[in-house]
Amino acid sequence: MSGGRIYLDHNATTPVRPEVVRVMTAALCQCWGNPSSTHAEGAAARRALDCAREQVAALTGALPGQVIFTAGATEANNAVLHGVRALCGGGRPHFAATTIEHPSVLEPLRAFESGGARITWLGVDCDGRVNLAEAAAACAAEPALLSVILANNETGVVQDLPAIAGLAQARGVPLHVDATQAAGKIALDAARCADWLTGSAHKLGGPKGAGFLVARSALALPPLLRGGPQEKRRRGGTENLPGIIGLGAACELARADSARGARTAALRDRLWEGMAKSIPRVRRNGSAQHALPNTLSVEFEQVAGEVLLEALDGEGVAASSGAACASGSIEPSHVLLAMGRTPQQARASLRFSLGPANTGEEIARVLELLPPLVARVREAAP
């Protein structure tokens, strides 16, 4: 919380943890060498780079040599999708993905579709979970790639990855898992299920501009960026060493704090229970059983979500009307629509995403503010 404000939008981005700031500051001052150089300064930078690689690998259940550093999850997702598309050559390649993917997966696939590719879109049920029968049918058609978001950024719903991975492996279908929201929030062993796994530093207390791609597949994807020998020629360009060091430190901190999820889940549950008790006509979006410990998506019936969001912001509470990448858009959430919500219901929904610094006092304050604000917005509605 800064200046008395209550920040409940951690799925959009997180405050950089103080420990991460310290190691990044030290890197800027003391570890400014180029990791590709052979002198002492370059060797020191290379050691720091290797340490960060080990920290990311430890969090994701991968081997250090499988970790490729990127500028973020959007770049990592595009590297996988465009890489597989390039391997397919001409013709009409076939891809499969869920209807609730992040835009950094949806938009490249839609561009492929416009260019002649065939895309199988997997639906979800009313709780936001992938329809396994559809996933099995898609895998039976042996697409070039199956993309699945592990934990949805809007609802926090977590997919049955072992089941989906089993379907893909049985048919030899390469699996790409977007673990951006899951990393640092739940135990992440997804790298053992996925051929490619992606994530971003700023979602788990690290800096913006640093991310990772875990590549376990035997398929050698062509690099998205060419221009040097960095990352074993899989991602050209001098590495963003301070950002990568910050990413590694954030991964290490997340892995060490095993009790963090339970603390955050307790606050999230208190927030939902308080809403359900004090505000009439509210509904939780997505599975309560299969969800990230920090995320709560709620529909406030007959409420203009953007108006309620502005009212909360005026009272010092930061939340979200959906994915940050869609902020400012009047279009209803594609995730909620895929779950069977109407456009009106989707527009009446807000997302509250908590972080490790949130307190019980802050949740109590939000529960004090919300009922009169909801009532006021409903009264003002036409």
mmCIF file of C-alpha atoms in Angstrom:
data_model
loop_
_atom_site.group_PDB
_atom_site.id
_atom_site.type_symbol
_atom_site.label_atom_id
_atom_site.label_comp_id
_atom_site.label_asym_id
_atom_site.label_seq_id
_atom_site.Cartn_x
_atom_site.Cartn_y
_atom_site.Cartn_z
ATOM 1 C CA MET A 1 0.000 0.000 0.000
ATOM 2 C CA SER A 2 1.353 3.454 -0.937
ATOM 3 C CA GLY A 3 0.063 6.782 0.390
ATOM 4 C CA GLY A 4 -2.804 5.066 2.185
ATOM 5 C CA ARG A 5 -3.971 3.330 -0.969
ATOM 6 C CA ILE A 6 -4.975 -0.336 -1.120
ATOM 7 C CA TYR A 7 -3.575 -2.187 -4.121
ATOM 8 C CA LEU A 8 -5.671 -5.172 -5.254
ATOM 9 C CA ASP A 9 -4.503 -5.442 -8.860
ATOM 10 C CA HIS A 10 -1.491 -7.743 -8.575
ATOM 11 C CA ASN A 11 -2.488 -9.767 -11.641
ATOM 12 C CA ALA A 12 -1.853 -6.657 -13.746
ATOM 13 C CA THR A 13 1.545 -6.057 -12.183
ATOM 14 C CA THR A 14 3.201 -6.338 -8.790
ATOM 15 C CA PRO A 15 5.297 -3.916 -6.756
ATOM 16 C CA VAL A 16 8.968 -4.795 -7.127
ATOM 17 C CA ARG A 17 10.056 -6.510 -3.921
ATOM 18 C CA PRO A 18 12.666 -4.582 -1.872
ATOM 19 C CA GLU A 19 15.089 -7.517 -2.037
ATOM 20 C CA VAL A 20 14.825 -7.453 -5.823
ATOM 21 C CA VAL A 21 15.477 -3.708 -5.928
ATOM 22 C CA ARG A 22 18.643 -4.230 -3.892
ATOM 23 C CA VAL A 23 20.119 -6.924 -6.132
ATOM 24 C CA MET A 24 19.221 -4.978 -9.272
ATOM 25 C CA THR A 25 20.814 -1.811 -7.895
ATOM 26 C CA ALA A 26 23.968 -3.745 -7.086
ATOM 27 C CA ALA A 27 23.955 -5.209 -10.601
ATOM 28 C CA LEU A 28 23.671 -1.771 -12.189
ATOM 29 C CA CYS A 29 26.581 -0.481 -10.125
ATOM 30 C CA GLN A 30 28.873 -3.492 -9.922
ATOM 31 C CA CYS A 31 27.932 -6.029 -12.587
ATOM 32 C CA TRP A 32 27.716 -3.930 -15.724
ATOM 33 C CA GLY A 33 29.905 -6.111 -17.941
ATOM 34 C CA ASN A 34 28.711 -7.806 -21.115
ATOM 35 C CA PRO A 35 28.150 -11.529 -20.440
ATOM 36 C CA SER A 36 29.532 -12.321 -23.902
ATOM 37 C CA SER A 37 32.906 -10.706 -23.161
ATOM 38 C CA THR A 38 35.839 -12.883 -22.130
ATOM 39 C CA HIS A 39 37.524 -10.518 -19.659
ATOM 40 C CA ALA A 40 36.944 -10.406 -15.901
ATOM 41 C CA GLU A 41 34.012 -8.003 -16.111
ATOM 42 C CA GLY A 42 32.320 -10.195 -18.684
ATOM 43 C CA ALA A 43 32.961 -13.328 -16.638
ATOM 44 C CA ALA A 44 31.338 -11.733 -13.572
ATOM 45 C CA ALA A 45 28.282 -10.853 -15.659
ATOM 46 C CA ARG A 46 28.163 -14.393 -17.031
ATOM 47 C CA ARG A 47 28.191 -15.867 -13.514
ATOM 48 C CA ALA A 48 25.297 -13.610 -12.511
ATOM 49 C CA LEU A 49 23.396 -14.647 -15.632
ATOM 50 C CA ASP A 50 23.962 -18.335 -14.884
ATOM 51 C CA CYS A 51 22.815 -17.856 -11.282
ATOM 52 C CA ALA A 52 19.548 -16.267 -12.452
ATOM 53 C CA ARG A 53 19.038 -19.121 -14.895
ATOM 54 C CA GLU A 54 19.362 -21.615 -12.051
ATOM 55 C CA GLN A 55 16.843 -19.646 -9.948
ATOM 56 C CA VAL A 56 14.235 -19.636 -12.730
ATOM 57 C CA ALA A 57 14.837 -23.334 -13.366
ATOM 58 C CA ALA A 58 14.344 -24.141 -9.681
ATOM 59 C CA LEU A 59 10.977 -22.357 -9.603
ATOM 60 C CA THR A 60 9.665 -23.994 -12.767
ATOM 61 C CA GLY A 61 10.991 -27.526 -12.281
ATOM 62 C CA ALA A 62 13.276 -27.228 -15.300
ATOM 63 C CA LEU A 63 16.971 -27.629 -15.991
ATOM 64 C CA PRO A 64 19.041 -24.420 -16.216
ATOM 65 C CA GLY A 65 19.999 -25.189 -19.801
ATOM 66 C CA GLN A 66 16.309 -25.193 -20.755
ATOM 67 C CA VAL A 67 15.749 -21.573 -19.642
ATOM 68 C CA ILE A 68 15.826 -18.836 -22.274
ATOM 69 C CA PHE A 69 15.582 -15.227 -21.107
ATOM 70 C CA THR A 70 13.180 -12.895 -22.922
ATOM 71 C CA ALA A 71 11.786 -9.396 -22.507
ATOM 72 C CA GLY A 72 8.613 -10.815 -20.978
ATOM 73 C CA ALA A 73 5.884 -13.409 -21.405
ATOM 74 C CA THR A 74 4.423 -11.721 -24.486
ATOM 75 C CA GLU A 75 7.722 -12.139 -26.322
ATOM 76 C CA ALA A 76 8.110 -15.685 -25.014
ATOM 77 C CA ASN A 77 4.615 -16.661 -26.175
ATOM 78 C CA ASN A 78 5.214 -15.132 -29.600
ATOM 79 C CA ALA A 79 8.567 -16.907 -29.865
ATOM 80 C CA VAL A 80 6.843 -20.264 -29.428
ATOM 81 C CA LEU A 81 3.905 -19.571 -31.720
ATOM 82 C CA HIS A 82 5.897 -17.971 -34.537
ATOM 83 C CA GLY A 83 8.632 -20.575 -34.146
ATOM 84 C CA VAL A 84 6.225 -23.477 -34.563
ATOM 85 C CA ARG A 85 4.512 -21.676 -37.430
ATOM 86 C CA ALA A 86 7.864 -21.304 -39.177
ATOM 87 C CA LEU A 87 8.646 -25.003 -38.706
ATOM 88 C CA CYS A 88 5.351 -25.870 -40.398
ATOM 89 C CA GLY A 89 6.483 -24.175 -43.599
ATOM 90 C CA GLY A 90 3.736 -23.510 -46.118
ATOM 91 C CA GLY A 91 0.342 -25.111 -46.413
ATOM 92 C CA ARG A 92 -2.419 -24.802 -43.856
ATOM 93 C CA PRO A 93 -0.983 -25.671 -40.425
ATOM 94 C CA HIS A 94 -3.248 -26.664 -37.575
ATOM 95 C CA PHE A 95 -3.059 -25.157 -34.069
ATOM 96 C CA ALA A 96 -5.253 -25.665 -30.996
ATOM 97 C CA ALA A 97 -5.757 -23.292 -28.070
ATOM 98 C CA THR A 98 -8.331 -22.395 -25.454
ATOM 99 C CA THR A 99 -10.781 -19.550 -25.883
ATOM 100 C CA ILE A 100 -9.533 -17.945 -22.641
ATOM 101 C CA GLU A 101 -5.891 -17.394 -23.585
ATOM 102 C CA HIS A 102 -4.051 -14.147 -22.944
ATOM 103 C CA PRO A 103 -4.033 -11.723 -25.925
ATOM 104 C CA SER A 104 -0.343 -12.510 -26.508
ATOM 105 C CA VAL A 105 -1.503 -15.978 -27.582
ATOM 106 C CA LEU A 106 -4.912 -15.130 -29.035
ATOM 107 C CA GLU A 107 -3.741 -12.375 -31.359
ATOM 108 C CA PRO A 108 -0.894 -14.281 -33.063
ATOM 109 C CA LEU A 109 -3.203 -17.261 -33.566
ATOM 110 C CA ARG A 110 -5.914 -15.057 -35.049
ATOM 111 C CA ALA A 111 -3.298 -13.600 -37.401
ATOM 112 C CA PHE A 112 -2.298 -17.138 -38.408
ATOM 113 C CA GLU A 113 -5.971 -17.922 -38.950
ATOM 114 C CA SER A 114 -6.362 -14.901 -41.220
ATOM 115 C CA GLY A 115 -3.349 -16.148 -43.143
ATOM 116 C CA GLY A 116 -4.898 -19.551 -43.779
ATOM 117 C CA ALA A 117 -3.979 -21.593 -40.720
ATOM 118 C CA ARG A 118 -6.604 -23.810 -39.123
ATOM 119 C CA ILE A 119 -7.245 -23.085 -35.432
ATOM 120 C CA THR A 120 -9.249 -25.371 -33.141
ATOM 121 C CA TRP A 121 -10.589 -23.291 -30.243
ATOM 122 C CA LEU A 122 -11.227 -25.277 -27.058
ATOM 123 C CA GLY A 123 -14.201 -24.184 -24.990
ATOM 124 C CA VAL A 124 -14.495 -23.972 -21.205
ATOM 125 C CA ASP A 125 -17.336 -24.737 -18.822
ATOM 126 C CA CYS A 126 -19.172 -22.218 -16.644
ATOM 127 C CA ASP A 127 -16.380 -22.484 -14.062
ATOM 128 C CA GLY A 128 -13.722 -21.608 -16.622
ATOM 129 C CA ARG A 129 -12.174 -25.074 -16.909
ATOM 130 C CA VAL A 130 -11.175 -26.538 -20.253
ATOM 131 C CA ASN A 131 -13.524 -29.103 -21.745
ATOM 132 C CA LEU A 132 -11.347 -32.238 -21.715
ATOM 133 C CA ALA A 133 -13.461 -33.975 -24.346
ATOM 134 C CA GLU A 134 -12.793 -31.102 -26.731
ATOM 135 C CA ALA A 135 -9.102 -31.214 -25.812
ATOM 136 C CA ALA A 136 -8.993 -34.951 -26.564
ATOM 137 C CA ALA A 137 -10.686 -34.457 -29.927
ATOM 138 C CA ALA A 138 -8.298 -31.642 -30.806
ATOM 139 C CA CYS A 139 -5.265 -33.746 -29.895
ATOM 140 C CA ALA A 140 -6.601 -36.633 -31.955
ATOM 141 C CA ALA A 141 -6.342 -34.366 -34.995
ATOM 142 C CA GLU A 142 -2.614 -33.962 -34.158
ATOM 143 C CA PRO A 143 -2.191 -30.183 -34.386
ATOM 144 C CA ALA A 144 1.272 -28.674 -34.686
ATOM 145 C CA LEU A 145 0.824 -27.122 -31.229
ATOM 146 C CA LEU A 146 -1.620 -27.005 -28.321
ATOM 147 C CA SER A 147 -1.528 -23.798 -26.235
ATOM 148 C CA VAL A 148 -3.077 -23.706 -22.764
ATOM 149 C CA ILE A 149 -3.004 -20.937 -20.168
ATOM 150 C CA LEU A 150 -2.303 -22.617 -16.821
ATOM 151 C CA ALA A 151 -3.968 -19.996 -14.608
ATOM 152 C CA ASN A 152 -6.254 -17.415 -16.134
ATOM 153 C CA ASN A 153 -5.257 -13.811 -15.554
ATOM 154 C CA GLU A 154 -8.861 -12.598 -15.183
ATOM 155 C CA THR A 155 -10.544 -15.294 -13.103
ATOM 156 C CA GLY A 156 -7.559 -17.083 -11.568
ATOM 157 C CA VAL A 157 -8.998 -20.449 -12.631
ATOM 158 C CA VAL A 158 -6.304 -23.147 -12.811
ATOM 159 C CA GLN A 159 -6.539 -25.835 -15.485
ATOM 160 C CA ASP A 160 -6.091 -29.585 -15.045
ATOM 161 C CA LEU A 161 -2.665 -29.534 -16.620
ATOM 162 C CA PRO A 162 -1.702 -33.163 -15.930
ATOM 163 C CA ALA A 163 -4.857 -34.359 -17.703
ATOM 164 C CA ILE A 164 -4.367 -32.007 -20.659
ATOM 165 C CA ALA A 165 -0.679 -32.881 -20.921
ATOM 166 C CA GLY A 166 -1.549 -36.573 -20.876
ATOM 167 C CA LEU A 167 -3.906 -36.111 -23.818
ATOM 168 C CA ALA A 168 -1.258 -34.197 -25.756
ATOM 169 C CA GLN A 169 1.536 -36.655 -24.986
ATOM 170 C CA ALA A 170 -0.591 -39.646 -25.991
ATOM 171 C CA ARG A 171 -0.869 -38.171 -29.485
ATOM 172 C CA GLY A 172 2.614 -36.650 -29.657
ATOM 173 C CA VAL A 173 1.215 -33.104 -29.746
ATOM 174 C CA PRO A 174 3.667 -30.403 -28.564
ATOM 175 C CA LEU A 175 2.257 -28.451 -25.610
ATOM 176 C CA HIS A 176 2.840 -24.769 -24.857
ATOM 177 C CA VAL A 177 1.808 -23.594 -21.373
ATOM 178 C CA ASP A 178 1.475 -19.915 -20.471
ATOM 179 C CA ALA A 179 2.344 -19.964 -16.756
ATOM 180 C CA THR A 180 2.632 -16.197 -16.366
ATOM 181 C CA GLN A 181 -0.004 -15.852 -13.641
ATOM 182 C CA ALA A 182 0.758 -19.179 -11.976
ATOM 183 C CA ALA A 183 4.488 -18.650 -11.427
ATOM 184 C CA GLY A 184 5.158 -17.623 -7.858
ATOM 185 C CA LYS A 185 1.560 -18.222 -6.741
ATOM 186 C CA ILE A 186 1.188 -21.993 -6.891
ATOM 187 C CA ALA A 187 3.660 -24.877 -6.920
ATOM 188 C CA LEU A 188 4.931 -24.919 -10.471
ATOM 189 C CA ASP A 189 6.007 -28.266 -11.833
ATOM 190 C CA ALA A 190 4.518 -27.506 -15.202
ATOM 191 C CA ALA A 191 7.857 -27.579 -16.987
ATOM 192 C CA ARG A 192 7.767 -31.366 -16.685
ATOM 193 C CA CYS A 193 4.417 -31.446 -18.513
ATOM 194 C CA ALA A 194 5.030 -28.775 -21.136
ATOM 195 C CA ASP A 195 7.301 -28.659 -24.143
ATOM 196 C CA TRP A 196 7.430 -24.874 -23.759
ATOM 197 C CA LEU A 197 6.520 -22.836 -20.688
ATOM 198 C CA THR A 198 6.473 -19.044 -20.408
ATOM 199 C CA GLY A 199 6.442 -16.428 -17.653
ATOM 200 C CA SER A 200 7.219 -12.835 -16.728
ATOM 201 C CA ALA A 201 9.120 -11.195 -13.858
ATOM 202 C CA HIS A 202 6.706 -8.381 -13.104
ATOM 203 C CA LYS A 203 3.911 -10.762 -12.120
ATOM 204 C CA LEU A 204 5.865 -12.104 -9.120
ATOM 205 C CA GLY A 205 7.611 -9.116 -7.592
ATOM 206 C CA GLY A 206 10.268 -8.636 -10.263
ATOM 207 C CA PRO A 207 10.861 -5.866 -12.812
ATOM 208 C CA LYS A 208 9.090 -5.242 -16.081
ATOM 209 C CA GLY A 209 11.060 -6.097 -19.196
ATOM 210 C CA ALA A 210 12.307 -9.534 -18.153
ATOM 211 C CA GLY A 211 10.716 -12.933 -18.736
ATOM 212 C CA PHE A 212 11.511 -16.518 -19.544
ATOM 213 C CA LEU A 213 10.828 -19.356 -21.925
ATOM 214 C CA VAL A 214 11.481 -22.883 -20.673
ATOM 215 C CA ALA A 215 12.159 -25.058 -23.712
ATOM 216 C CA ARG A 216 12.049 -28.812 -23.104
ATOM 217 C CA SER A 217 10.961 -29.803 -26.600
ATOM 218 C CA ALA A 218 13.335 -31.624 -28.895
ATOM 219 C CA LEU A 219 12.063 -29.299 -31.628
ATOM 220 C CA ALA A 220 14.595 -26.518 -32.198
ATOM 221 C CA LEU A 221 12.519 -23.390 -32.818
ATOM 222 C CA PRO A 222 14.020 -20.696 -35.026
ATOM 223 C CA PRO A 223 14.833 -17.615 -32.925
ATOM 224 C CA LEU A 224 12.324 -14.783 -32.872
ATOM 225 C CA LEU A 225 15.232 -12.321 -32.590
ATOM 226 C CA ARG A 226 18.416 -12.809 -34.592
ATOM 227 C CA GLY A 227 21.600 -10.856 -34.143
ATOM 228 C CA GLY A 228 24.073 -12.619 -31.915
ATOM 229 C CA PRO A 229 25.120 -15.774 -30.076
ATOM 230 C CA GLN A 230 23.234 -14.971 -26.867
ATOM 231 C CA GLU A 231 21.028 -17.613 -25.238
ATOM 232 C CA LYS A 232 22.706 -20.300 -27.356
ATOM 233 C CA ARG A 233 21.557 -18.387 -30.461
ATOM 234 C CA ARG A 234 17.941 -18.765 -29.402
ATOM 235 C CA ARG A 235 17.452 -15.063 -28.598
ATOM 236 C CA GLY A 236 19.887 -12.551 -30.055
ATOM 237 C CA GLY A 237 20.886 -9.309 -28.367
ATOM 238 C CA THR A 238 22.887 -8.332 -25.300
ATOM 239 C CA GLU A 239 21.052 -9.572 -22.235
ATOM 240 C CA ASN A 240 19.151 -7.222 -19.922
ATOM 241 C CA LEU A 241 21.333 -8.323 -17.028
ATOM 242 C CA PRO A 242 19.840 -6.168 -14.216
ATOM 243 C CA GLY A 243 16.330 -7.244 -15.233
ATOM 244 C CA ILE A 244 17.344 -10.898 -15.481
ATOM 245 C CA ILE A 245 19.042 -10.749 -12.083
ATOM 246 C CA GLY A 246 15.832 -9.229 -10.686
ATOM 247 C CA LEU A 247 13.785 -12.006 -12.307
ATOM 248 C CA GLY A 248 16.027 -14.633 -10.734
ATOM 249 C CA ALA A 249 15.814 -13.038 -7.305
ATOM 250 C CA ALA A 250 12.006 -12.819 -7.539
ATOM 251 C CA CYS A 251 11.833 -16.502 -8.468
ATOM 252 C CA GLU A 252 14.077 -17.429 -5.553
ATOM 253 C CA LEU A 253 11.973 -15.405 -3.093
ATOM 254 C CA ALA A 254 8.737 -16.934 -4.396
ATOM 255 C CA ARG A 255 10.112 -20.451 -4.103
ATOM 256 C CA ALA A 256 11.348 -19.856 -0.547
ATOM 257 C CA ASP A 257 8.026 -18.453 0.731
ATOM 258 C CA SER A 258 5.911 -21.608 0.723
ATOM 259 C CA ALA A 259 3.352 -20.183 3.175
ATOM 260 C CA ARG A 260 2.622 -17.141 1.033
ATOM 261 C CA GLY A 261 -0.230 -18.739 -0.916
ATOM 262 C CA ALA A 262 -2.127 -19.838 2.178
ATOM 263 C CA ARG A 263 -1.920 -16.357 3.723
ATOM 264 C CA THR A 264 -3.157 -14.700 0.547
ATOM 265 C CA ALA A 265 -5.949 -17.250 0.065
ATOM 266 C CA ALA A 266 -7.217 -16.585 3.589
ATOM 267 C CA LEU A 267 -7.507 -12.864 2.820
ATOM 268 C CA ARG A 268 -9.152 -13.514 -0.533
ATOM 269 C CA ASP A 269 -11.713 -15.812 1.098
ATOM 270 C CA ARG A 270 -12.407 -13.200 3.758
ATOM 271 C CA LEU A 271 -12.997 -10.647 1.018
ATOM 272 C CA TRP A 272 -15.430 -12.901 -0.858
ATOM 273 C CA GLU A 273 -17.310 -13.995 2.272
ATOM 274 C CA GLY A 274 -17.683 -10.375 3.328
ATOM 275 C CA MET A 275 -19.031 -9.387 -0.081
ATOM 276 C CA ALA A 276 -21.467 -12.290 -0.184
ATOM 277 C CA LYS A 277 -22.757 -11.384 3.268
ATOM 278 C CA SER A 278 -23.034 -7.598 2.910
ATOM 279 C CA ILE A 279 -23.860 -7.029 -0.776
ATOM 280 C CA PRO A 280 -26.979 -8.474 -2.400
ATOM 281 C CA ARG A 281 -26.889 -10.026 -5.865
ATOM 282 C CA VAL A 282 -23.207 -10.837 -6.241
ATOM 283 C CA ARG A 283 -21.729 -13.882 -7.956
ATOM 284 C CA ARG A 284 -18.238 -15.290 -8.073
ATOM 285 C CA ASN A 285 -16.837 -15.863 -11.556
ATOM 286 C CA GLY A 286 -14.965 -19.114 -11.968
ATOM 287 C CA SER A 287 -14.193 -22.189 -9.924
ATOM 288 C CA ALA A 288 -13.543 -21.580 -6.243
ATOM 289 C CA GLN A 289 -11.899 -24.978 -5.887
ATOM 290 C CA HIS A 290 -9.465 -24.711 -8.795
ATOM 291 C CA ALA A 291 -8.177 -21.155 -8.512
ATOM 292 C CA LEU A 292 -5.103 -19.119 -7.739
ATOM 293 C CA PRO A 293 -4.921 -18.207 -4.047
ATOM 294 C CA ASN A 294 -4.883 -14.479 -4.760
ATOM 295 C CA THR A 295 -7.589 -13.935 -7.386
ATOM 296 C CA LEU A 296 -11.284 -13.130 -7.013
ATOM 297 C CA SER A 297 -13.537 -12.197 -9.933
ATOM 298 C CA VAL A 298 -17.001 -11.010 -8.890
ATOM 299 C CA GLU A 299 -20.109 -9.981 -10.784
ATOM 300 C CA PHE A 300 -22.134 -7.214 -9.111
ATOM 301 C CA GLU A 301 -25.534 -7.581 -10.710
ATOM 302 C CA GLN A 302 -26.913 -4.416 -12.368
ATOM 303 C CA VAL A 303 -23.697 -2.497 -11.775
ATOM 304 C CA ALA A 304 -21.608 -0.718 -14.381
ATOM 305 C CA GLY A 305 -18.233 -2.228 -13.597
ATOM 306 C CA GLU A 306 -16.201 0.707 -14.920
ATOM 307 C CA VAL A 307 -18.196 3.122 -12.754
ATOM 308 C CA LEU A 308 -17.682 1.013 -9.635
ATOM 309 C CA LEU A 309 -13.993 0.718 -10.466
ATOM 310 C CA GLU A 310 -13.675 4.502 -10.668
ATOM 311 C CA ALA A 311 -15.564 4.896 -7.400
ATOM 312 C CA LEU A 312 -13.193 2.479 -5.661
ATOM 313 C CA ASP A 313 -10.185 4.261 -7.107
ATOM 314 C CA GLY A 314 -11.527 7.533 -5.737
ATOM 315 C CA GLU A 315 -11.630 5.918 -2.299
ATOM 316 C CA GLY A 316 -8.050 4.683 -2.624
ATOM 317 C CA VAL A 317 -8.647 1.105 -3.786
ATOM 318 C CA ALA A 318 -7.050 -0.209 -6.988
ATOM 319 C CA ALA A 319 -8.792 -3.144 -8.667
ATOM 320 C CA SER A 320 -9.516 -4.107 -12.264
ATOM 321 C CA SER A 321 -12.450 -4.609 -14.580
ATOM 322 C CA GLY A 322 -10.639 -7.466 -16.332
ATOM 323 C CA ALA A 323 -7.235 -8.062 -17.885
ATOM 324 C CA ALA A 324 -4.887 -5.080 -17.760
ATOM 325 C CA CYS A 325 -4.146 -5.522 -21.471
ATOM 326 C CA ALA A 326 -7.824 -4.768 -22.144
ATOM 327 C CA SER A 327 -8.180 -1.760 -19.830
ATOM 328 C CA GLY A 328 -9.875 1.195 -21.449
ATOM 329 C CA SER A 329 -11.839 -1.073 -23.755
ATOM 330 C CA ILE A 330 -15.619 -1.147 -23.563
ATOM 331 C CA GLU A 331 -15.684 -4.675 -24.956
ATOM 332 C CA PRO A 332 -16.783 -7.320 -22.439
ATOM 333 C CA SER A 333 -14.178 -9.797 -21.230
ATOM 334 C CA HIS A 334 -13.650 -12.595 -23.750
ATOM 335 C CA VAL A 335 -12.873 -14.894 -20.817
ATOM 336 C CA LEU A 336 -16.226 -14.319 -19.100
ATOM 337 C CA LEU A 337 -18.080 -14.587 -22.399
ATOM 338 C CA ALA A 338 -16.390 -17.939 -23.012
ATOM 339 C CA MET A 339 -17.695 -19.074 -19.607
ATOM 340 C CA GLY A 340 -21.270 -18.329 -20.682
ATOM 341 C CA ARG A 341 -21.712 -14.924 -19.091
ATOM 342 C CA THR A 342 -23.688 -12.335 -21.034
ATOM 343 C CA PRO A 343 -22.009 -9.093 -22.139
ATOM 344 C CA GLN A 344 -23.957 -7.249 -19.434
ATOM 345 C CA GLN A 345 -22.790 -9.692 -16.752
ATOM 346 C CA ALA A 346 -19.208 -9.443 -17.963
ATOM 347 C CA ARG A 347 -19.299 -5.647 -17.823
ATOM 348 C CA ALA A 348 -20.653 -5.856 -14.262
ATOM 349 C CA SER A 349 -17.613 -7.837 -13.073
ATOM 350 C CA LEU A 350 -14.502 -6.708 -11.237
ATOM 351 C CA ARG A 351 -11.273 -8.539 -10.481
ATOM 352 C CA PHE A 352 -9.545 -8.266 -7.112
ATOM 353 C CA SER A 353 -6.037 -9.752 -7.103
ATOM 354 C CA LEU A 354 -4.103 -9.721 -3.848
ATOM 355 C CA GLY A 355 -0.400 -9.753 -3.040
ATOM 356 C CA PRO A 356 1.807 -10.689 -0.086
ATOM 357 C CA ALA A 357 1.786 -7.165 1.342
ATOM 358 C CA ASN A 358 -2.000 -6.918 1.672
ATOM 359 C CA THR A 359 -3.342 -7.036 5.220
ATOM 360 C CA GLY A 360 -6.504 -7.964 7.065
ATOM 361 C CA GLU A 361 -7.030 -4.288 7.883
ATOM 362 C CA GLU A 362 -7.043 -3.459 4.174
ATOM 363 C CA ILE A 363 -9.608 -6.162 3.425
ATOM 364 C CA ALA A 364 -11.792 -4.843 6.247
ATOM 365 C CA ARG A 365 -11.560 -1.355 4.767
ATOM 366 C CA VAL A 366 -12.572 -2.587 1.303
ATOM 367 C CA LEU A 367 -15.550 -4.424 2.811
ATOM 368 C CA GLU A 368 -16.535 -1.216 4.571
ATOM 369 C CA LEU A 369 -16.378 0.776 1.340
ATOM 370 C CA LEU A 370 -17.950 -1.633 -1.128
ATOM 371 C CA PRO A 371 -21.587 -1.995 0.039
ATOM 372 C CA PRO A 372 -22.452 1.727 -0.084
ATOM 373 C CA LEU A 373 -20.528 2.191 -3.319
ATOM 374 C CA VAL A 374 -22.352 -0.685 -5.007
ATOM 375 C CA ALA A 375 -25.678 0.650 -3.782
ATOM 376 C CA ARG A 376 -24.852 4.128 -5.073
ATOM 377 C CA VAL A 377 -23.813 2.857 -8.513
ATOM 378 C CA ARG A 378 -26.962 0.739 -8.768
ATOM 379 C CA GLU A 379 -29.167 3.684 -7.857
ATOM 380 C CA ALA A 380 -27.485 5.831 -10.515
ATOM 381 C CA ALA A 381 -27.938 3.204 -13.236
ATOM 382 C CA PRO A 382 -30.626 3.911 -15.845
#
